[in-house]
Amino acid sequence: MIRLNQDVVATRSYRHWICGILLLLIPGFASPVAAQSAQKIRVADKVWGFDGRVVNGQFMPLSIELDNLSDEPLEALATLKSVSGMIRETGGTATQAVFLGPHSRRWVQFYPYIVGGTTSWHFELRTDEETFTFDDIDQPRSVQDSSTLEMKTTDQTLPAVILDRPDAPVRIPTTVKHMPEEIFPPYATATHGLYAVFMDHVPDWETPRQEALLSWLKSGGHLHLLHDQNNQTLRFSGILAALNEPFDEFHVGNGSVTRHEFQRADLSQDIVTTATSPPSLSKTDIDEITEFEKNGGAGYGYNPNVADDEDLFVELRQLTQPEHMWWLIFLLSMCYVGLIFPGCWILSRQRQLHFLVTYGCIAGLSVVFSLLFLFIGRRGYGETTSLHSVGIARAEDDTHYSLLQFTTLFVTNGNTYSITDKDHQTLLASGATDENVDASITSGNTASFVSRIPPFSSQAVRARRRIKTDNWNLAVTGLSQQRDELEQLTITFGETFPNDPLTECLVIHGRNLHHTKTDLSRHQISLINHREKLRSYGVSAYDSINVFGMPQYSAPASSDDDDPVEASFKSMLPSLVRRSLADDHVKDAGKFRLPGDRIRLLVYTPMSDDQQFGVDAEVRRVGRILYVRDLLLNPRQQSAESNGGVPE
């Protein structure tokens, strides 16, 4: 009996302890719930990209719907920053002003640059009185490799959406992702991750969104027009009147428009899959690629990923290396060694001198030459604050280009610097993806990148801008093909074509890259007898295998008279050519084929002063742009291209 009572007492004691622990833990569990219920602002919805996925190497929209639950209006600063490894913030901080009326909702849209990997994004609202924090937003998976030889699942289709009215009661069909028309980006620079759009009504858009849609289409988008809810063909007006061509299929710029004789409810999975699958390679191409990869591919160290731009930033940073007078440093070094020995040794042999004289000379020489080396070899000797840029400009039409730009700002004095740009629909992001950057970033038509930069260091910046150029009046006036191979080509140009001696032109046809010569007097570009596979351009072939079993590459020939800056820019051209293919929704340059109805002209030329960023400091600006222009070979398609202008 006594033993039983002891067990009962012990059981009751354990229960008391458990109840006490639960009472302590319950407030901890209840506090988040209470905080959430007391939150004045909540995130009602969020949409990544266009179809819930992201594309590496592109600025992608992140749409966040905010809901003001309070009776007071809210004026705040919205911020977005990437978080790597759950706790380490990386890159700069994107900001934009937000106003929310009482008991109202609105969408806020950021445009982060996607570099891949596991990343989350920290979103906040900051007012003068308080800061509203929300759960981190996880970055979704990126679109899978669209250049895979054999597509195995529907998940490997490219990003596509159907636009919904704001008052759409039911989301049909279920065969394609839906996107509210009010969150379609108002900037053409934010649409490069989108492949196809299905539309069954004329969106109620303001002018910027209409221009963004047309710019996206002319840059190579795919638009599919369905019948409206009355089973009638869509009719557009104003800026979008170029979509009223009476053909089932036609081009607007480099993009295509396809009409379908059915409504959205009849949009089947087969049609969507066909419309959103990347162009397939021929059996000949697949066999050739398989044989190439079987034999070792492009060699050791070759990176086929066209969205990787880290090599470009490495080259840009090397442009700001100090220019020391090494011959003078070497001469002073020899003098110092000679004065120490045998100079000081001879001095020590003089019996009439005190031995401390020798020690004093050694110390004095050390001080004097240390000061000389400090002056001659110091940082900043031959260095100036400079802005170096390279970019890839993808043509929309004769005068408008979407410029993806990589920039480094090197400074000799530590300070807060501001990089600005106006009226170019500019999207900005930090080029430092693995470290935290003290920078405030604002995108849009009044864009700025404000950053604190230490002395003798550089700040890397990524940007996407819409720029305007002169009309080069390009035309294909001569073309000769043998089967799929381009034998002869003549392209004429007008007076405004770049005539800088550093300008270089290349042509892509199919899977080949052709070298050209430019005759400025006759205003024409023609092929020379030199072509190579696009995947092999700029990749050094190895001559032998070294003792470690690694490929031994031959060094490229160079001249001592070459300008190191120009040589560095020239070495970036192959990387820029491969990087330009990211806008074609491919990942591997070796598996890209340009459609047979066009040739692609690449023009690599110095960047003009009016195309450079503004900086609030005296800087030396140097840059290059690779212009990418597709020229259609069908006269009817070219006429449709000329009818699709976007007003300024």
Coordinates of N, CA and C in Angstrom, one line a residue, residues 421-569:
D421 N 20.3 56.7 -63.8 CA 19.9 56.6 -65.2 C 18.4 57.0 -65.2
K422 N 18.0 57.7 -66.3 CA 16.7 58.2 -66.4 C 16.1 57.8 -67.8
D423 N 14.8 57.6 -67.7 CA 13.9 57.4 -68.9 C 14.4 56.2 -69.8
H424 N 14.9 55.1 -69.2 CA 15.4 54.0 -69.9 C 14.8 52.7 -69.3
Q425 N 13.7 52.8 -68.5 CA 13.1 51.6 -67.9 C 14.2 50.7 -67.2
T426 N 15.1 51.3 -66.5 CA 16.3 50.7 -66.0 C 16.0 49.8 -64.8
L427 N 16.5 48.6 -64.8 CA 16.4 47.6 -63.7 C 17.9 47.4 -63.2
L428 N 18.1 47.5 -61.9 CA 19.5 47.5 -61.4 C 19.6 46.4 -60.3
A429 N 20.8 45.8 -60.2 CA 21.1 44.8 -59.2 C 22.6 44.8 -58.9
S430 N 22.9 44.4 -57.7 CA 24.4 44.3 -57.4 C 25.0 43.2 -58.2
G431 N 26.3 43.4 -58.6 CA 27.0 42.3 -59.3 C 27.7 41.4 -58.3
A432 N 27.7 41.7 -57.0 CA 28.3 40.9 -56.0 C 27.2 40.0 -55.4
T433 N 27.2 38.7 -55.8 CA 26.1 37.8 -55.4 C 26.5 37.0 -54.2
D434 N 27.7 37.0 -53.7 CA 28.1 36.2 -52.6 C 28.5 37.1 -51.3
E435 N 28.3 38.3 -51.4 CA 28.7 39.2 -50.2 C 27.6 40.3 -50.0
N436 N 27.6 40.8 -48.8 CA 26.6 41.9 -48.5 C 27.2 43.2 -49.0
V437 N 26.3 44.0 -49.6 CA 26.7 45.3 -50.2 C 25.9 46.4 -49.6
D438 N 26.6 47.4 -49.1 CA 25.9 48.6 -48.6 C 25.4 49.5 -49.7
A439 N 24.3 49.1 -50.3 CA 23.8 49.8 -51.5 C 22.3 49.9 -51.4
S440 N 21.7 51.0 -51.8 CA 20.3 51.2 -51.9 C 19.9 51.3 -53.4
I441 N 19.0 50.4 -53.9 CA 18.8 50.3 -55.3 C 17.3 50.7 -55.6
T442 N 17.2 51.5 -56.6 CA 15.8 51.9 -57.1 C 15.8 51.7 -58.6
S443 N 14.8 50.9 -59.0 CA 14.6 50.7 -60.5 C 13.5 51.5 -61.0
G444 N 13.4 51.6 -62.4 CA 12.4 52.3 -63.0 C 12.9 53.4 -64.0
N445 N 12.1 54.3 -64.3 CA 12.5 55.4 -65.2 C 13.4 56.4 -64.5
T446 N 13.4 56.4 -63.2 CA 14.3 57.2 -62.4 C 15.1 56.3 -61.5
A447 N 16.1 55.7 -62.1 CA 16.8 54.6 -61.4 C 18.1 55.1 -60.7
S448 N 18.5 54.5 -59.6 CA 19.7 54.8 -58.9 C 20.3 53.7 -58.2
F449 N 21.6 53.7 -58.1 CA 22.3 52.7 -57.3 C 23.3 53.4 -56.4
V450 N 22.9 53.6 -55.1 CA 23.7 54.4 -54.2 C 24.4 53.5 -53.3
S451 N 25.8 53.6 -53.3 CA 26.6 52.6 -52.5 C 27.8 53.3 -51.9
R452 N 28.1 52.7 -50.7 CA 29.4 53.2 -50.0 C 30.5 52.3 -50.5
I453 N 31.5 52.9 -51.1 CA 32.6 52.1 -51.7 C 33.9 52.5 -51.0
P454 N 34.7 51.6 -50.5 CA 36.0 51.9 -49.9 C 37.0 52.3 -50.9
P455 N 38.1 53.0 -50.5 CA 39.1 53.4 -51.5 C 39.8 52.3 -52.1
F456 N 40.2 52.5 -53.4 CA 40.9 51.5 -54.2 C 40.1 50.2 -54.3
S457 N 38.8 50.2 -54.5 CA 38.0 49.1 -54.7 C 36.9 49.4 -55.7
S458 N 36.2 48.4 -56.1 CA 35.2 48.5 -57.2 C 33.9 48.0 -56.7
Q459 N 32.8 48.5 -57.3 CA 31.5 48.1 -57.1 C 30.9 47.5 -58.4
A460 N 30.5 46.3 -58.4 CA 29.9 45.7 -59.6 C 28.4 45.9 -59.7
V461 N 27.9 46.2 -60.9 CA 26.5 46.5 -61.0 C 26.0 45.7 -62.3
R462 N 24.8 45.1 -62.2 CA 24.1 44.5 -63.3 C 22.9 45.5 -63.6
A463 N 22.6 45.6 -64.9 CA 21.5 46.5 -65.3 C 20.9 46.0 -66.6
R464 N 19.6 46.3 -66.7 CA 18.8 46.0 -68.0 C 18.2 47.4 -68.3
R465 N 18.4 47.9 -69.5 CA 17.9 49.2 -69.9 C 17.4 49.1 -71.3
R466 N 16.5 50.0 -71.7 CA 16.0 50.1 -73.0 C 16.5 51.4 -73.6
I467 N 17.3 51.3 -74.7 CA 18.0 52.4 -75.2 C 17.6 52.6 -76.7
K468 N 17.9 53.8 -77.2 CA 17.5 54.2 -78.5 C 18.8 54.5 -79.3
T469 N 18.9 54.1 -80.6 CA 20.0 54.3 -81.4 C 19.5 54.9 -82.8
D470 N 20.5 55.3 -83.6 CA 20.1 55.7 -84.9 C 19.7 54.5 -85.8
N471 N 19.0 54.7 -86.8 CA 18.6 53.7 -87.7 C 19.7 53.4 -88.7
W472 N 20.2 52.1 -88.6 CA 21.4 51.7 -89.4 C 21.0 51.4 -90.8
N473 N 19.7 51.3 -91.1 CA 19.2 50.9 -92.4 C 19.8 49.6 -93.0
L474 N 19.7 48.6 -92.1 CA 20.3 47.3 -92.5 C 19.4 46.5 -93.5
A475 N 20.0 45.9 -94.4 CA 19.3 45.1 -95.4 C 20.1 44.0 -96.0
V476 N 19.5 42.8 -96.1 CA 20.2 41.7 -96.7 C 20.1 41.8 -98.2
T477 N 21.2 42.0 -99.0 CA 21.1 42.3 -100.4 C 21.7 41.1 -101.2
G478 N 22.3 40.2 -100.6 CA 22.9 39.0 -101.3 C 23.0 37.8 -100.3
L479 N 22.5 36.7 -100.8 CA 22.5 35.5 -100.0 C 22.7 34.3 -100.9
S480 N 23.6 33.4 -100.4 CA 23.7 32.1 -101.2 C 23.9 31.0 -100.1
Q481 N 23.1 29.9 -100.3 CA 23.2 28.8 -99.4 C 23.4 27.5 -100.1
Q482 N 24.1 26.6 -99.5 CA 24.3 25.2 -100.0 C 23.8 24.3 -99.0
R483 N 22.6 23.7 -99.2 CA 21.9 23.0 -98.2 C 21.7 23.9 -97.0
D484 N 22.2 23.5 -95.8 CA 22.0 24.3 -94.6 C 23.1 25.3 -94.3
E485 N 24.1 25.3 -95.2 CA 25.3 26.1 -95.0 C 25.3 27.4 -95.7
L486 N 25.6 28.5 -95.1 CA 25.7 29.8 -95.7 C 27.0 30.0 -96.4
E487 N 26.9 30.2 -97.7 CA 28.1 30.3 -98.5 C 28.5 31.8 -98.8
Q488 N 27.5 32.6 -99.1 CA 27.8 34.0 -99.4 C 26.7 34.9 -98.7
L489 N 27.1 36.1 -98.2 CA 26.1 37.0 -97.6 C 26.6 38.4 -97.8
T490 N 25.7 39.3 -98.1 CA 26.0 40.7 -98.2 C 24.9 41.5 -97.5
I491 N 25.3 42.3 -96.5 CA 24.4 43.2 -95.8 C 24.9 44.6 -96.0
T492 N 23.9 45.4 -96.4 CA 24.2 46.8 -96.6 C 23.7 47.6 -95.4
F493 N 24.4 48.8 -95.2 CA 24.0 49.6 -94.1 C 24.1 51.1 -94.5
G494 N 23.5 52.0 -93.7 CA 23.5 53.4 -94.0 C 24.6 54.2 -93.3
E495 N 24.4 55.5 -93.4 CA 25.5 56.4 -93.0 C 25.7 56.4 -91.5
T496 N 24.7 56.0 -90.7 CA 24.8 56.0 -89.2 C 25.4 54.8 -88.6
F497 N 25.7 53.8 -89.4 CA 26.3 52.6 -88.9 C 27.7 52.9 -88.2
P498 N 28.0 52.2 -87.1 CA 29.3 52.5 -86.4 C 30.5 52.4 -87.3
N499 N 31.3 53.5 -87.4 CA 32.5 53.4 -88.2 C 33.8 53.5 -87.4
D500 N 33.7 53.2 -86.1 CA 34.9 53.2 -85.3 C 35.8 52.0 -85.8
P501 N 37.1 52.3 -85.8 CA 38.1 51.2 -86.2 C 38.0 50.0 -85.4
L502 N 37.5 50.1 -84.1 CA 37.4 49.0 -83.2 C 36.2 48.1 -83.5
T503 N 35.3 48.6 -84.3 CA 34.1 47.8 -84.6 C 34.3 46.5 -85.3
E504 N 33.7 45.4 -84.8 CA 33.9 44.1 -85.3 C 32.5 43.5 -85.5
C505 N 32.3 42.8 -86.7 CA 31.0 42.2 -87.0 C 31.1 40.7 -87.2
L506 N 30.1 40.0 -86.7 CA 30.0 38.6 -86.9 C 28.6 38.2 -87.3
V507 N 28.4 37.0 -87.9 CA 27.1 36.6 -88.3 C 26.8 35.2 -87.8
I508 N 25.7 35.0 -87.3 CA 25.2 33.6 -86.9 C 24.2 33.1 -87.9
H509 N 24.4 31.9 -88.4 CA 23.5 31.3 -89.3 C 23.4 29.8 -88.9
G510 N 22.2 29.4 -88.5 CA 22.0 28.0 -88.0 C 22.8 27.8 -86.7
R511 N 23.8 26.9 -86.8 CA 24.6 26.6 -85.6 C 26.1 27.1 -85.8
N512 N 26.3 27.9 -86.9 CA 27.6 28.3 -87.2 C 27.8 29.8 -87.0
L513 N 29.0 30.2 -86.7 CA 29.4 31.6 -86.5 C 30.3 32.0 -87.7
H514 N 30.0 33.0 -88.4 CA 30.8 33.4 -89.6 C 31.5 34.7 -89.3
H515 N 32.8 34.8 -89.7 CA 33.5 36.1 -89.5 C 33.3 36.9 -90.8
T516 N 33.4 38.2 -90.7 CA 33.1 39.1 -91.8 C 34.1 40.2 -92.0
K517 N 34.0 40.9 -93.0 CA 34.8 42.1 -93.3 C 33.8 43.2 -93.6
T518 N 34.2 44.4 -93.2 CA 33.3 45.6 -93.4 C 34.0 46.6 -94.3
D519 N 33.3 46.9 -95.4 CA 33.7 47.9 -96.4 C 33.0 49.2 -96.1
L520 N 33.6 50.1 -95.4 CA 32.9 51.4 -95.1 C 32.6 52.2 -96.3
S521 N 33.5 52.2 -97.3 CA 33.3 53.0 -98.5 C 32.1 52.5 -99.3
R522 N 31.9 51.2 -99.4 CA 30.7 50.6 -100.1 C 29.5 50.4 -99.2
H523 N 29.7 50.6 -97.9 CA 28.6 50.5 -96.9 C 28.0 49.0 -97.0
Q524 N 28.9 48.1 -96.8 CA 28.4 46.7 -96.9 C 29.3 45.8 -96.0
I525 N 28.7 44.7 -95.5 CA 29.3 43.7 -94.7 C 29.2 42.4 -95.5
S526 N 30.3 41.7 -95.6 CA 30.3 40.4 -96.4 C 31.1 39.4 -95.6
L527 N 30.9 38.1 -96.0 CA 31.6 37.0 -95.3 C 33.0 36.9 -95.8
I528 N 33.9 36.4 -94.9 CA 35.2 35.9 -95.3 C 35.2 34.4 -95.2
N529 N 36.2 33.8 -95.7 CA 36.2 32.3 -95.7 C 36.7 31.8 -94.4
H530 N 35.9 32.1 -93.3 CA 36.2 31.6 -92.0 C 34.9 31.4 -91.2
R531 N 34.6 30.2 -90.9 CA 33.4 30.0 -90.1 C 33.7 28.8 -89.1
E532 N 33.0 28.8 -88.0 CA 33.2 27.8 -87.0 C 31.9 27.5 -86.3
K533 N 31.9 26.4 -85.5 CA 30.7 26.1 -84.7 C 30.6 27.2 -83.6
L534 N 29.4 27.6 -83.3 CA 29.2 28.6 -82.3 C 29.7 28.2 -81.0
R535 N 29.6 26.9 -80.6 CA 30.1 26.4 -79.3 C 31.6 26.5 -79.2
S536 N 32.3 26.6 -80.4 CA 33.8 26.6 -80.4 C 34.4 28.0 -80.4
Y537 N 33.5 29.0 -80.5 CA 34.1 30.3 -80.7 C 34.7 30.8 -79.4
G538 N 36.0 31.2 -79.4 CA 36.7 31.7 -78.3 C 37.2 30.6 -77.4
V539 N 37.0 29.3 -77.7 CA 37.5 28.2 -76.9 C 38.8 27.7 -77.4
S540 N 39.9 27.8 -76.6 CA 41.2 27.4 -77.1 C 41.3 25.9 -77.2
A541 N 41.8 25.4 -78.3 CA 42.0 24.0 -78.4 C 43.4 23.6 -77.8
Y542 N 43.4 22.5 -77.1 CA 44.6 22.1 -76.4 C 45.5 21.3 -77.3
D543 N 46.8 21.5 -77.1 CA 47.8 20.8 -78.0 C 48.2 19.5 -77.5
S544 N 48.3 19.3 -76.2 CA 48.8 18.1 -75.6 C 48.3 17.9 -74.2
I545 N 48.6 16.8 -73.6 CA 48.3 16.5 -72.2 C 49.5 16.7 -71.4
N546 N 49.4 17.5 -70.3 CA 50.6 17.6 -69.4 C 50.8 16.4 -68.5
V547 N 51.9 16.6 -67.6 CA 52.2 15.4 -66.8 C 51.2 15.1 -65.7
F548 N 50.3 16.0 -65.5 CA 49.2 15.8 -64.5 C 47.9 15.2 -65.2
G549 N 48.0 15.0 -66.5 CA 46.9 14.4 -67.2 C 45.9 15.5 -67.6
M550 N 46.3 16.8 -67.5 CA 45.4 17.9 -67.8 C 45.7 18.4 -69.2
P551 N 44.7 19.0 -69.9 CA 45.0 19.6 -71.3 C 46.0 20.7 -71.2
Q552 N 46.9 20.8 -72.1 CA 47.9 21.8 -72.2 C 47.5 22.7 -73.4
Y553 N 47.1 24.0 -73.1 CA 46.5 24.9 -74.1 C 47.7 25.8 -74.6
S554 N 47.6 26.1 -75.8 CA 48.5 27.1 -76.4 C 48.1 28.5 -76.1
A555 N 49.1 29.3 -75.8 CA 48.8 30.7 -75.5 C 48.5 31.5 -76.7
P556 N 47.5 32.4 -76.7 CA 47.1 33.1 -77.9 C 48.2 34.1 -78.2
A557 N 48.4 34.3 -79.5 CA 49.5 35.3 -79.9 C 49.1 36.7 -79.5
S558 N 50.0 37.5 -79.1 CA 49.8 38.8 -78.7 C 51.0 39.7 -79.0
S559 N 50.8 41.0 -79.1 CA 51.8 41.9 -79.5 C 52.1 42.8 -78.3
D560 N 53.3 43.2 -78.1 CA 53.7 44.1 -77.1 C 53.1 45.5 -77.3
D561 N 52.7 45.8 -78.5 CA 52.1 47.1 -78.8 C 50.6 47.1 -78.6
D562 N 50.0 46.0 -78.2 CA 48.6 46.0 -78.0 C 48.2 46.8 -76.8
D563 N 47.1 47.6 -76.9 CA 46.6 48.3 -75.7 C 46.0 47.2 -74.8
P564 N 46.4 47.1 -73.5 CA 45.9 46.1 -72.7 C 44.4 46.2 -72.4
V565 N 43.9 47.5 -72.4 CA 42.4 47.7 -72.2 C 41.7 47.2 -73.4
E566 N 42.1 47.5 -74.6 CA 41.5 47.0 -75.8 C 41.6 45.5 -76.0
A567 N 42.7 44.9 -75.6 CA 42.9 43.5 -75.6 C 42.0 42.8 -74.7
S568 N 41.7 43.4 -73.5 CA 40.8 42.8 -72.5 C 39.4 42.9 -73.0
F569 N 39.0 44.0 -73.6 CA 37.6 44.1 -74.2 C 37.5 43.1 -75.3

